Structures are given as structure tokens and as C-alpha cells.
Short mmCIF file of C-alpha atoms in Angstrom, two decimals:
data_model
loop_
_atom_site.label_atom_id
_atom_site.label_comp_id
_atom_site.label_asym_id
_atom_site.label_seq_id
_atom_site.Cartn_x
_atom_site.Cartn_y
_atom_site.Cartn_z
CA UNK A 1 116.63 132.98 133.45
CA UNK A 2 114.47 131.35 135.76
CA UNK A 3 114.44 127.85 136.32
CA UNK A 4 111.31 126.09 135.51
CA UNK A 5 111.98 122.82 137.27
CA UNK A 6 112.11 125.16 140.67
CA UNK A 7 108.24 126.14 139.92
CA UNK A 8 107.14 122.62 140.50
CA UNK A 9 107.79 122.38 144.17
CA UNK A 10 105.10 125.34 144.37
CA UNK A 11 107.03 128.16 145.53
CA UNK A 12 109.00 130.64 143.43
CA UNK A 13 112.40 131.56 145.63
CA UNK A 14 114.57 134.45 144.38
CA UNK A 15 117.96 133.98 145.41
CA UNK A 16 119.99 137.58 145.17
CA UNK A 17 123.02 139.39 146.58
CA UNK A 18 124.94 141.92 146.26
CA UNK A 19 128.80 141.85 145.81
CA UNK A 20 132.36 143.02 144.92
CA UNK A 21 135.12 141.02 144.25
CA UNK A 22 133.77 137.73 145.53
CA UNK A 23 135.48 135.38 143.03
CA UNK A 24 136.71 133.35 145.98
CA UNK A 25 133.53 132.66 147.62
CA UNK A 26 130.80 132.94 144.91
CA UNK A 27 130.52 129.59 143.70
CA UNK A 28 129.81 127.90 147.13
CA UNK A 29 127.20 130.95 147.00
CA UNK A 30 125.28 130.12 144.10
CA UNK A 31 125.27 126.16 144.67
CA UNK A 32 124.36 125.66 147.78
CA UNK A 33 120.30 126.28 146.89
CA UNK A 34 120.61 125.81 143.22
CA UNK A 35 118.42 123.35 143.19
CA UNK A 36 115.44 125.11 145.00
CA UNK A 37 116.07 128.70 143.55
CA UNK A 38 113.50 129.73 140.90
CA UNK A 39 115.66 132.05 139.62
CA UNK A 40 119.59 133.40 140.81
CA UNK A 41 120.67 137.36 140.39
CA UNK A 42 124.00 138.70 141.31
CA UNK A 43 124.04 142.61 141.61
CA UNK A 44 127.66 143.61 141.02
CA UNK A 45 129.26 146.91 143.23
CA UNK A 46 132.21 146.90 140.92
CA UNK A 47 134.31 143.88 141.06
CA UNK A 48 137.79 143.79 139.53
CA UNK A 49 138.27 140.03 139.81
CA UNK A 50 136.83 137.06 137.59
CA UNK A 51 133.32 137.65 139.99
CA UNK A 52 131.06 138.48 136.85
CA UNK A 53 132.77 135.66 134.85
CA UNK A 54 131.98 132.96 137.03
CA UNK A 55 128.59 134.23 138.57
CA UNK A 56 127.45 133.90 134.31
CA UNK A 57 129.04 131.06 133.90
CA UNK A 58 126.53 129.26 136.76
CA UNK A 59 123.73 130.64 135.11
CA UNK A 60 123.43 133.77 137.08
CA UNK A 61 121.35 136.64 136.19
CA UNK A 62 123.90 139.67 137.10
CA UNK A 63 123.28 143.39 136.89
CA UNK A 64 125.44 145.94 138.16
CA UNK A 65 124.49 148.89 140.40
CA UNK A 66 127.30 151.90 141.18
CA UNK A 67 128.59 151.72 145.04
CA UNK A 68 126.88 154.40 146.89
CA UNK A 69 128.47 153.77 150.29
CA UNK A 70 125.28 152.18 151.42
CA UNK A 71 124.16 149.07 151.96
CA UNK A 72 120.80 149.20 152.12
CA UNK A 73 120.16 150.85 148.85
CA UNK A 74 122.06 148.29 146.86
CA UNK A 75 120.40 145.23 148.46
CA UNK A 76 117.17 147.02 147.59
CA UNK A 77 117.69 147.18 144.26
CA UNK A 78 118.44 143.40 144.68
CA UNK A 79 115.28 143.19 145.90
CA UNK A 80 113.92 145.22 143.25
CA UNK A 81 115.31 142.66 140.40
CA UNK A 82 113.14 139.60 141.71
CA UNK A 83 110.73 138.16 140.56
CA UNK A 84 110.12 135.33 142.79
CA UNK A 85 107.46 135.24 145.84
CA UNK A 86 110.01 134.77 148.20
CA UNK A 87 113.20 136.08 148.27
CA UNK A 88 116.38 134.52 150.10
CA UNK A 89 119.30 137.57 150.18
CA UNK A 90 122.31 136.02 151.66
CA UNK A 91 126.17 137.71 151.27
CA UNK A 92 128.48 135.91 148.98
CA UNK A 93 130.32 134.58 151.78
CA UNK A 94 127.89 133.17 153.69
CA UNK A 95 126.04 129.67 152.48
CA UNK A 96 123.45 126.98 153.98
CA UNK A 97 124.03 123.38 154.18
CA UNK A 98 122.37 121.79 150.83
CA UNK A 99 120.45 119.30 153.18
CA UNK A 100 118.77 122.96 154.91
CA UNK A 101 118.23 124.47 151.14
CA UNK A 102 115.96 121.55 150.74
CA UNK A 103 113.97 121.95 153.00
CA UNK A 104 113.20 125.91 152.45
CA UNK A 105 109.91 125.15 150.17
CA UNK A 106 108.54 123.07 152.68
CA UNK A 107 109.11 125.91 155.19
CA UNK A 108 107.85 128.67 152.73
CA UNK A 109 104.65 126.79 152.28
CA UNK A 110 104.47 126.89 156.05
CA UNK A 111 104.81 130.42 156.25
CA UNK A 112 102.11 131.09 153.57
CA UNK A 113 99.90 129.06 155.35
CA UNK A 114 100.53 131.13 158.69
CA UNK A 115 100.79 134.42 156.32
CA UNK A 116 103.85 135.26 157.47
CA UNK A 117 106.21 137.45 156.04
CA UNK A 118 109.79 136.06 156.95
CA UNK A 119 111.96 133.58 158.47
CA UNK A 120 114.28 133.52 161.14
CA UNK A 121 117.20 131.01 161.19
CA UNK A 122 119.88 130.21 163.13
CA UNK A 123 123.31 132.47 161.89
CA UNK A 124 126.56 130.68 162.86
CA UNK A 125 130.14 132.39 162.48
CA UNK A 126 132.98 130.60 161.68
CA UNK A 127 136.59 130.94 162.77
CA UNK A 128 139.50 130.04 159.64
CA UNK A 129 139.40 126.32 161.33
CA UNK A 130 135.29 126.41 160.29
CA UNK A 131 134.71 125.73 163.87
CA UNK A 132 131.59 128.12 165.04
CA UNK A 133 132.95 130.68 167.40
CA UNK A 134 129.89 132.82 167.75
CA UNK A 135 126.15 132.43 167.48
CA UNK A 136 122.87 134.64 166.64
CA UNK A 137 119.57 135.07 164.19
CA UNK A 138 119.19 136.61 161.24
CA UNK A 139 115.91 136.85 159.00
CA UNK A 140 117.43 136.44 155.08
CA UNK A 141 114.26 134.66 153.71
CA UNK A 142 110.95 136.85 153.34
CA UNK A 143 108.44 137.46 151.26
CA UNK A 144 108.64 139.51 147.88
CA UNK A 145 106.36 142.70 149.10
CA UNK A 146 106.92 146.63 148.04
CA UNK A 147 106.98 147.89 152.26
CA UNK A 148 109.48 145.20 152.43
CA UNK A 149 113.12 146.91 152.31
CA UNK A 150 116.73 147.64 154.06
CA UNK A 151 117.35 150.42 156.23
CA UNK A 152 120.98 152.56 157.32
CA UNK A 153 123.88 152.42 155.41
CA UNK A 154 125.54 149.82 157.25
CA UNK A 155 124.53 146.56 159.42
CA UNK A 156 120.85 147.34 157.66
CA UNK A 157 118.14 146.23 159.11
CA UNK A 158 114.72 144.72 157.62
CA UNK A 159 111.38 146.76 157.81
CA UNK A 160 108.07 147.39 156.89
CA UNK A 161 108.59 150.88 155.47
CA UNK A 162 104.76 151.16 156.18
CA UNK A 163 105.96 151.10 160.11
CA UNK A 164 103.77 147.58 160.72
CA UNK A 165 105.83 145.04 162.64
CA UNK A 166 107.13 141.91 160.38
CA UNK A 167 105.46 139.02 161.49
CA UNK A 168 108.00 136.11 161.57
CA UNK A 169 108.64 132.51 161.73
CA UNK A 170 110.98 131.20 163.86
CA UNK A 171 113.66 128.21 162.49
CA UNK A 172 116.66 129.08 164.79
CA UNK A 173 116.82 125.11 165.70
CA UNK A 174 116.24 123.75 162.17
CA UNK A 175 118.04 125.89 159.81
CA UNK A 176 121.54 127.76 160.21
CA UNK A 177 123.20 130.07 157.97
CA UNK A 178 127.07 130.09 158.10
CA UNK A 179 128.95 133.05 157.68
CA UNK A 180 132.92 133.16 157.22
CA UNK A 181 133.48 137.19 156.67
CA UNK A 182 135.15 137.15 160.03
CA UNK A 183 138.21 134.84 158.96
CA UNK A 184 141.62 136.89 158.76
CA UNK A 185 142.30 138.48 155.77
CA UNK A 186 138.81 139.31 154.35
CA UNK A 187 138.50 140.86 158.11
CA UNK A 188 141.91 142.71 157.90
CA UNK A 189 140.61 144.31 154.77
CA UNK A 190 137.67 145.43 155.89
CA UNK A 191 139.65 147.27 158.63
CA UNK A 192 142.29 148.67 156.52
CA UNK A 193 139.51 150.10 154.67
CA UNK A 194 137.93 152.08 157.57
CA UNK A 195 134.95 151.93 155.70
CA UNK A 196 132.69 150.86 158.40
CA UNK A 197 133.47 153.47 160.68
CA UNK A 198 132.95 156.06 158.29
CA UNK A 199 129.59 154.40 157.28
CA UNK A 200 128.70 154.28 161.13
CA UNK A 201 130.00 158.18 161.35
CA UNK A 202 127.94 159.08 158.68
CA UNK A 203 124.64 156.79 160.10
CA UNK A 204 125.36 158.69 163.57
CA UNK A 205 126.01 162.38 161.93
CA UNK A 206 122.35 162.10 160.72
CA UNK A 207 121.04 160.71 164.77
CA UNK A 208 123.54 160.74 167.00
CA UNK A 209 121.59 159.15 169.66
CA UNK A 210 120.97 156.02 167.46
CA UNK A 211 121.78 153.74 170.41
CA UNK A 212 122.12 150.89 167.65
CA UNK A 213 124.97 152.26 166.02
CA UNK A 214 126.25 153.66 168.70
CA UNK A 215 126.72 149.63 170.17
CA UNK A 216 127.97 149.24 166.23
CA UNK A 217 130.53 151.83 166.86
CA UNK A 218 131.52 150.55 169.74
CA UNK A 219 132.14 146.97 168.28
CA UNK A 220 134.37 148.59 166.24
CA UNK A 221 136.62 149.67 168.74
CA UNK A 222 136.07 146.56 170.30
CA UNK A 223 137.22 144.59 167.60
CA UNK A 224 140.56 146.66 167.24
CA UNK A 225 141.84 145.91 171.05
CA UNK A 226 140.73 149.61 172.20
CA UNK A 227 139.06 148.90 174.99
CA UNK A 228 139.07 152.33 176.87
CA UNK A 229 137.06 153.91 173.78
CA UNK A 230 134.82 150.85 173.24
CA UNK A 231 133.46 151.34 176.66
CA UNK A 232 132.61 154.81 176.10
CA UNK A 233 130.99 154.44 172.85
CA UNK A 234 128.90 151.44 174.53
CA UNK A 235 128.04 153.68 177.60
CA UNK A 236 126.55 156.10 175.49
CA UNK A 237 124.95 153.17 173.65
CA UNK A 238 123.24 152.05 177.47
CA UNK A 239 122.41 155.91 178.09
CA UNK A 240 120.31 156.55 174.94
CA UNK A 241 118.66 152.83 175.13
CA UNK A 242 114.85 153.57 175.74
CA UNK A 243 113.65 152.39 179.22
CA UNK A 244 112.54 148.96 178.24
CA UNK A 245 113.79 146.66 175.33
CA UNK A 246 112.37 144.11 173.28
CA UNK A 247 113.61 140.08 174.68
CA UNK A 248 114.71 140.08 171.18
CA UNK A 249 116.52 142.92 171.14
CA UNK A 250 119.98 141.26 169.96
CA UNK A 251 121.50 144.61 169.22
CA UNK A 252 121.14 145.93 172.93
CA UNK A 253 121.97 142.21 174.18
CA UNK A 254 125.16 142.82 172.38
CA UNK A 255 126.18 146.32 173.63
CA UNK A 256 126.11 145.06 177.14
CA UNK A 257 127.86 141.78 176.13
CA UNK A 258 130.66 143.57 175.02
CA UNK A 259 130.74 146.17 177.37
CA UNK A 260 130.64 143.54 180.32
CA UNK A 261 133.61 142.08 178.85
CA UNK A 262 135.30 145.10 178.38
CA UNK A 263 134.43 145.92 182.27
CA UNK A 264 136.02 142.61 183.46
CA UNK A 265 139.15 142.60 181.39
CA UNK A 266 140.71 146.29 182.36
CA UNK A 267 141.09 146.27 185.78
CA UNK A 268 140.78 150.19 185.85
CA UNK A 269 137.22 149.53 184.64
CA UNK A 270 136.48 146.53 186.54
CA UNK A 271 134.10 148.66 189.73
CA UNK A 272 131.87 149.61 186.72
CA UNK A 273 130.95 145.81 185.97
CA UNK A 274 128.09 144.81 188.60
CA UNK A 275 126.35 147.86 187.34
CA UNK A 276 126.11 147.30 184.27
CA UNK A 277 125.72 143.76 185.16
CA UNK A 278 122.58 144.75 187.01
CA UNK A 279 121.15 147.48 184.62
CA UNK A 280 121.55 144.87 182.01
CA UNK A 281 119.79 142.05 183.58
CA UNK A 282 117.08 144.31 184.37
CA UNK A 283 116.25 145.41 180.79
CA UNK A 284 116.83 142.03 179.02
CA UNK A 285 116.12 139.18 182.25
CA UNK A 286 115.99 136.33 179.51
CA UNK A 287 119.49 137.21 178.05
CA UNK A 288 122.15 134.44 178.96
CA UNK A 289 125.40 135.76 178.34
CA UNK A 290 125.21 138.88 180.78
CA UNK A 291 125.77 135.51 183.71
CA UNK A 292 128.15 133.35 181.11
CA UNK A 293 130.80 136.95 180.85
CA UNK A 294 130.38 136.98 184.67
CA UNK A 295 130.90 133.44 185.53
CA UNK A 296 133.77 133.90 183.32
CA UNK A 297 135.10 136.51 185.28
CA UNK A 298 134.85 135.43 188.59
CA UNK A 299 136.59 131.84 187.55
CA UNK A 300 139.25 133.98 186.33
CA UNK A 301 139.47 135.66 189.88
CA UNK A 302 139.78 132.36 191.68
CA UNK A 303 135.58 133.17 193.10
CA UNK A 304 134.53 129.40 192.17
CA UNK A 305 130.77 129.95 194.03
CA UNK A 306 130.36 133.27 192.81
CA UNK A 307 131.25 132.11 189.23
CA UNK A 308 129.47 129.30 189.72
CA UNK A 309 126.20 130.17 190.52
CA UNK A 310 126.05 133.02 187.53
CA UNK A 311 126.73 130.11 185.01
CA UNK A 312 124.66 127.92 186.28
CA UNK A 313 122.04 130.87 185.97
CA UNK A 314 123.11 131.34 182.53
CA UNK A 315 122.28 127.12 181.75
CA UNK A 316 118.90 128.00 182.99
CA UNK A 317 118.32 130.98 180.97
CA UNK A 318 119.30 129.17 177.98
CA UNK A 319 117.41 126.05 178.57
CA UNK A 320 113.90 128.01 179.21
CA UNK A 321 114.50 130.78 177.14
CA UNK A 322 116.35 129.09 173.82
CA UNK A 323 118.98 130.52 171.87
CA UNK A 324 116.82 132.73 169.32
CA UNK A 325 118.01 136.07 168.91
CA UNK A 326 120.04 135.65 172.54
CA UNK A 327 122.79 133.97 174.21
CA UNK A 328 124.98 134.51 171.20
CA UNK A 329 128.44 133.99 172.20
CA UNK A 330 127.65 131.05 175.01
CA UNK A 331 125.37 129.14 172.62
CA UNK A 332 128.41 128.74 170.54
CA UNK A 333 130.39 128.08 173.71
CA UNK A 334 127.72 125.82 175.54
CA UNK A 335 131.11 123.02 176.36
CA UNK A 336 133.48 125.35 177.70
CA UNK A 337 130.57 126.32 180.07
CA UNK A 338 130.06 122.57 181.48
CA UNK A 339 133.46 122.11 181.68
CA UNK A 340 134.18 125.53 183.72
CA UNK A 341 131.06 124.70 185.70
CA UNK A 342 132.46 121.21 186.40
CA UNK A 343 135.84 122.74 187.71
CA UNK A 344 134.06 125.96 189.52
CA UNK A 345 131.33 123.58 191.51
CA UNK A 346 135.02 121.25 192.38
CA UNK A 347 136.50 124.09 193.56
CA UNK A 348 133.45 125.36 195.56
CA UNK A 349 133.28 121.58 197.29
CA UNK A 350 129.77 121.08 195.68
CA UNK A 351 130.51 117.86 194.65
CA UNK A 352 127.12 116.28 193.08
CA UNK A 353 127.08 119.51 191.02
CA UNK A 354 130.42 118.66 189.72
CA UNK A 355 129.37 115.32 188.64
CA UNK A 356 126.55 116.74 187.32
CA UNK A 357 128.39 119.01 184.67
CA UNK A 358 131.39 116.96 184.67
CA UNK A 359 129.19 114.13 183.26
CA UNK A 360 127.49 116.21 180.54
CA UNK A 361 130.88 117.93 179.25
CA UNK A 362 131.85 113.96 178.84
CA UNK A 363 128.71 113.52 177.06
CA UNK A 364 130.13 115.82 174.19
CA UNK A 365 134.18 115.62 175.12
CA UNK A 366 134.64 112.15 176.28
CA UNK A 367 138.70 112.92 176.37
CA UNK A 368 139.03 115.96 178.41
CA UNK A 369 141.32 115.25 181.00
CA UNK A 370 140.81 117.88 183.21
CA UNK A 371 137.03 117.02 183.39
CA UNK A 372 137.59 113.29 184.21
CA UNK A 373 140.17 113.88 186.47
CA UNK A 374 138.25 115.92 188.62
CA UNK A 375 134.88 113.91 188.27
CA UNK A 376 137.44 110.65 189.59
CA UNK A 377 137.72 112.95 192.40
CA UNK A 378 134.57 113.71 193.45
CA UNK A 379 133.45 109.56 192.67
CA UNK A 380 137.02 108.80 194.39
CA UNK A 381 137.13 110.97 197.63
CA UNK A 382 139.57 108.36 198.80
CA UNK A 383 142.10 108.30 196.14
CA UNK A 384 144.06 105.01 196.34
CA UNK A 385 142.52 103.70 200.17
CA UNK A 386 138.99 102.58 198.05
CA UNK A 387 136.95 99.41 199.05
CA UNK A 388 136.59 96.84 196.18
CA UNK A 389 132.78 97.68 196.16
CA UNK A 390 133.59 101.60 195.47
CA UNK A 391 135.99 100.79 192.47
CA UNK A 392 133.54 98.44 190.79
CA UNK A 393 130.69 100.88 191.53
CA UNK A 394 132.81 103.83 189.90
CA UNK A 395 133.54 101.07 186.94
CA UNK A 396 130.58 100.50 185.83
CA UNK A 397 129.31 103.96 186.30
CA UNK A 398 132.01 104.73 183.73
CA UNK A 399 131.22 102.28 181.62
CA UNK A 400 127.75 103.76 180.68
CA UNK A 401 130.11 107.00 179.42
CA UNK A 402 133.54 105.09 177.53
CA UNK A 403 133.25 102.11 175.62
CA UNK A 404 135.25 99.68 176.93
CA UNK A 405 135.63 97.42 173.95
CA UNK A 406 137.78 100.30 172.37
CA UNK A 407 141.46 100.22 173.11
CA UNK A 408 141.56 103.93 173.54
CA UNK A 409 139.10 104.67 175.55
CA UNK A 410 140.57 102.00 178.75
CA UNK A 411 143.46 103.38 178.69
CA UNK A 412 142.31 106.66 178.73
CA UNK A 413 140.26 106.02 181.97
CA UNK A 414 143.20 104.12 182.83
CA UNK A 415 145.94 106.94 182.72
CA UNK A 416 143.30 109.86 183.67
CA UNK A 417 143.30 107.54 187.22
CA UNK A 418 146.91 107.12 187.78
CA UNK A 419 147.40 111.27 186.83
CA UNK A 420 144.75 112.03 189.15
CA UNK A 421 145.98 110.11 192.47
CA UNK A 422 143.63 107.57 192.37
CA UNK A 423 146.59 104.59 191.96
CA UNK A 424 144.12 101.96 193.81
CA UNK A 425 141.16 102.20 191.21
CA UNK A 426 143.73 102.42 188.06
CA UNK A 427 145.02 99.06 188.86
CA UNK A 428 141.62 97.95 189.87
CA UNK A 429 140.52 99.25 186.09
CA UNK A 430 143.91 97.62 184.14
CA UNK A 431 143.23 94.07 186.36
CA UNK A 432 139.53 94.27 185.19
CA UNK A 433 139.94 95.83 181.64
CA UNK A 434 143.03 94.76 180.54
CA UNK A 435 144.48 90.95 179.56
CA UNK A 436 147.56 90.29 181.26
CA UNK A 437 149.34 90.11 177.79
CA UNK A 438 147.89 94.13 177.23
CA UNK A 439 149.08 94.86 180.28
CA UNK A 440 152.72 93.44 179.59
CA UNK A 441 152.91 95.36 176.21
CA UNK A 442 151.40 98.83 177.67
CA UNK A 443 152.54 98.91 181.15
CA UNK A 444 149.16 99.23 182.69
#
């Protein structure tokens, strides 16, 4: 039933989805928006668990619709069941943060305003740790129309089916959808299951230059440690792409993601990279990780300038361009990249770049030894032979980063001196930081 207390905020939000033995996850995905949904449907595949029970039990609508080995046509009969002007069509095991549900009817009344038909938001995976390990954009809240609807059996896509192009709002930086299908054992049965291959199979039987799926198929592979056949099934991908791409294109972005990595981990493969590299960079020029999977690389080959200067290209990308629908695995990796810039620009002797980085990794990671080690370095080129002057200069420039007043944090600075060789400034730091009782007990 719908909720009539929903109708008061002004707009009437549908929340559906479709699933199949979801009893582990399908509370957290009826309760995170309860309070803005007008109304709450469940379309059922053909669960065997307690799914149904406890879907009712929260007040649910559920209907049931036979699996057809597609998943378009059972989210649009989802679609089909609301009633609602917008509609918000997330999986069972993905959820927003209550404090984003909130603010949905203030965005909806936005969009209406703007006459918009959906909303893009921010689509964060998470690792079994529920630490984000990859990030991207998805469009799960639009507007209740008929041309409105899913496309291809698998990783479907929506469309006008009246060919117009969906005009969208864009809440990448506000709102964020989290998604935990990719933890282990929900993963390992999808696999067992082969049943997205043969869904892709079937997808590329019908148009088997589909470049899309092709890059789907090639995940696939990916995903399974084959990385001989994932680079063929994402170089036919790049040979049926059409000669220029959308900037949003996230599914090309993707297909040479992955194939770049694939390139730089098999060193058979490895001449093939700055090709791709190049053909890559060319279609998509906005598109950050293309530079973060080659700075990568060429840290991992001991080429500090050369992997330097593609990550620092990949900082600007992402900080003129943003993070919507692109950069999707270094947006969720933006402190490993300050802290391999901070160690690349060390070893390339560009020392004010180092401090640069170094000092913004702290910003985030204020106990990463390897960072402060080498930005003591760079601020302590003469290790234990410094002037008084130059260790209360490099003091108080770390002061404005650690708090001295907390215990842990001195003798962090403290120790991170003495490991890195700088003996004359970590005495300097325990005489000026430390009592000469604390120094008695801890042997500073």
C-alpha cells in the first residue's frame, strides 16, 4: 500500500526491484528510504529462501514474475507495477545512506523544475571490509514515463525507447549508491553459475559487433585471471568502437582500462600497451585512469619520471574534468596515487613535487611512514649535520600537519626521524617535544 505520509513532501517515489533469494540483504534494502518512498514493490524471480516473508513483513508490495534469463524485461515489469512519479530501482544488495534518502525529494523537485528525466549519482563498490575499492555513475532514479525502459539481457541499460536522449541531472558529488554484489561468495556464485556469460553469448549471438558487450565479455575473462582471452575479447571491443565516443562513455572508458592493465601485467603483451595507451587517450582525452594504469606501470618498472608525469596527468584530469561517469578505479584510489606520486617525484630528484604530494597524502594518512620518511628527506637533505634554524623550521612546518599535544602523534614524528637517518632533528624534536620525565619512560 502506499504510504500517505510520503505524499506530503510533494513527490510520489516508487521504490522497486527485482530479486531472488535476497533474504540476507533485503531488509537494509527496504529501510534505507522508507521514510521517503510513497510506496515499496518487490518483484520476486523465484526465491527459495525467507525473501517473500520478510519483504511482507516490512510492508512490501511483492509480485512475482517467472525468470526469463533477462534482465531487462523483469525490471520493466518493475517499472510497470509503479505508481509513483518517480521511480528509484536499486538491486537488493545495494542501499543509500539514510542521510542521502532524505534528501531525494528535495532533488526530485529540482529535477521537475529543470524537466528532467533522471538522476545521476555517485555508485561506490565495496570490498567484504566495506572499504570502496572501485568507483563510477549510475542513473537509478527517473521519472515514471511509458518510453522510459531497460534494454539487453544483461548489464541493461536505460533508454528512451522513442530513441530521444535522456536528459539528466548530475549528483555524482552529493549522493552515492553503495553496492556490495562484488564481496566473495555472492561473487563466487555468480561465477559458478556461468550465467553471465551465457547472457552476454546470447546478447552477442543477436550483434556480434556490440562493442559494449563485447568490453562485458571481456570483463568476464578479466575477472577470472584469463588474461590472454580478456585481451582479445577487449581488442575486438576497441575494433568495433565507432570513431569517436561520448566523454561519458564509461563502458568504452572501461574496455581500455582493463585492457591497459591487462597490457602491463603479461609481459608477452606488454609492446601492445602505448598503443592502446595512445588510441585510448585519443578517443576519451578527459578519461583519468588510461595515465593512473600507466603511472602504475612504469613505478612498477623502476621509470619514476615516466610514471610520474602520467599520474600527475591523471590529478589534472581528475581535478578539471571530475569523477562523473570517469576515472572509476583512481577516484576510489585517489591516496595510493599521492602517495606513489610522493615516492615517484623522490625517486626522480624533484623534490618540491615530493613535498607537494607527500604533504597532501598526510593530509588524509597522517601515519604513513613511508610518506613522512621520505618528505623528512626532501625537508632534511642533510640528515643528522642540520643547523638549529633548519630543525626548528622543519618543526614547525610539521606542526601545522601532527598535533603535537597528542602523545602519538610526537612520537610518531619522532621515530619516522630516527628510521629515516635524520638522528640530529629526532633529538632536536624529543628535546623540544618531549619532558625529560617522557623521555626517561620512552627512550626518546
Amino acid at each position: 500500500m502506499p504510504k500517505a505520509g510520503a505524499s506530503k513532501r510533494g513527490e510520489r517515489i516508487s521504490q522497486c526491484m527485482i530479486v531472488k533469494n535476497e533474504e540476507k540483504n533485503i531488509e537494509r534494502a527496504l529501510s534505507w528510504g522508507k521514510t521517503v518512498m510513497w510506496e515499496q514493490i518487490v518483484v520476486d524471480t523465484g526465491s527459495t529462501d525467507r525473501t517473500v516473508e520478510i519483504a511482507r513483513g516490512l510492508g512490501a508490495r511483492v509480485v512475482t514474475f517467472p525468470w526469463i534469463d533477462d534482465f531487462s524485461a523483469a525490471k520493466n515489469y518493475a517499472i510497470e507495477q509503479c505508481g509513483g512519479d518517480w521511480i528509484a530501482l536499486l538491486d537488493a544488495d545495494e542501499y543509500m545512506m539514510p542521510e542521502d534518502a532524505e534528501k531525494l525529494p528535495e532533488f526530485i523537485k529540482e529535477m521537475n523544475a529543470r524537466g528532467l528525466d533522471g538522476l545521476s549519482t555517485g555508485w561506490q563498490q565495496l570490498d567484504e571490509e566495506g572499504k570502496i575499492f572501485s568507483s563510477g555513475t549510475q542513473v537509478r532514479i527517473f521519472r515514471n514515463l511509458p518510453d522510459i525502459r531497460y534494454r539487453r539481457r544483461i548489464h541493461e541499460q536505460l533508454e528512451s525507447v522513442e530513441g530521444r536522449e535522456l536528459r539528466l541531472g548530475d549528483a555524482v558529488e552529493q549522493l552515492s549508491i553503495f553496492h556490495t554484489g562484488y564481496q566473495g561468495q555472492a561473487l563466487a556464485e555468480k561465477k559458478r553459475s556461468g550465467r553471465n556469460r551465457k547472457l552476454i553469448l546470447e546478447e552477442l549471438n543477436n550483434n556480434p559487433e556490440d562493442h559494449e558487450m563485447l568490453g562485458y565479455m571481456g570483463d568476464e575473462c578479466f575477472n577470472d585471471g584469463d588474461w590472454e582471452e580478456a585481451a582479445r575479447w577487449y581488442g575486438s571491443a576497441v575494433e568495433h568502437m565507432p570513431r569517436t565516443l561520448r566523454e561519458e562513455d564509461q563502458r568504452s572508458a572501461a574496455t581500455f582500462t582493463n585492457l591497459l592493465m591487462v597490457l602491463t601485467k603479461e609481459e608477452a603483451l606488454r609492446d601492445k600497451a602505448g598503443e592502446v595507451y595512445r588510441k585510448a587517450a585519443g578517443l576519451l582525452p578527459q578519461e583519468a585512469d588510461f595515465d593512473y594504469v600507466m603511472g602504475r606501470y612504469y613505478a612498477s618498472m623502476e621509470q619514476a619520471d615516466r610514471a610520474a608525469a602520467h599520474l600527475e596527468t591523471a590529478v589534472e584530469k581528475l581535478n578539471t574534468y571530475g569523477c562523473s561517469n570517469k576515472a572509476l578505479h583512481m577516484a576510489a584510489n585517489l591516496l595510493e596515487v599521492y602517495d606513489l606520486l610522493a615516492r615517484c617525484c623522490f625517486e626522480a630528484g624533484q623534490s618540491e613535487k615530493c613535498m607537494t604530494y607527500a604533504v597532501t597524502c598526510l593530509k588524509y594518512d597522517r601515519y604513513n611512514m613511508a610518506v613522512l620518511s621520505r618528505l623528512l628527506k626532501v625537508l632534511l637533505p642533510g640528515g643528522g649535520q642540520n643547523s638549529l634554524q633548519e630543525n626548528q623550521a622543519v618543526l614547525e612546518f610539521f606542526s601545522r600537519l601532527y598535533d603535537f599535544s597528542a602523545l602519538k602523534d610526537r612520537l610518531f614524528l619522532v621515530k619516522a626521524a630516527q628510521m629515516s637517518g635524520c638522528g640530529g632533528f629526532a633529538e632536536f624534536g624529543a628535546s623540544k617535544l618531549f619532558t625529560q620525565e617522557e623521555r626517561g619512560q620512552l627512550r626518546v
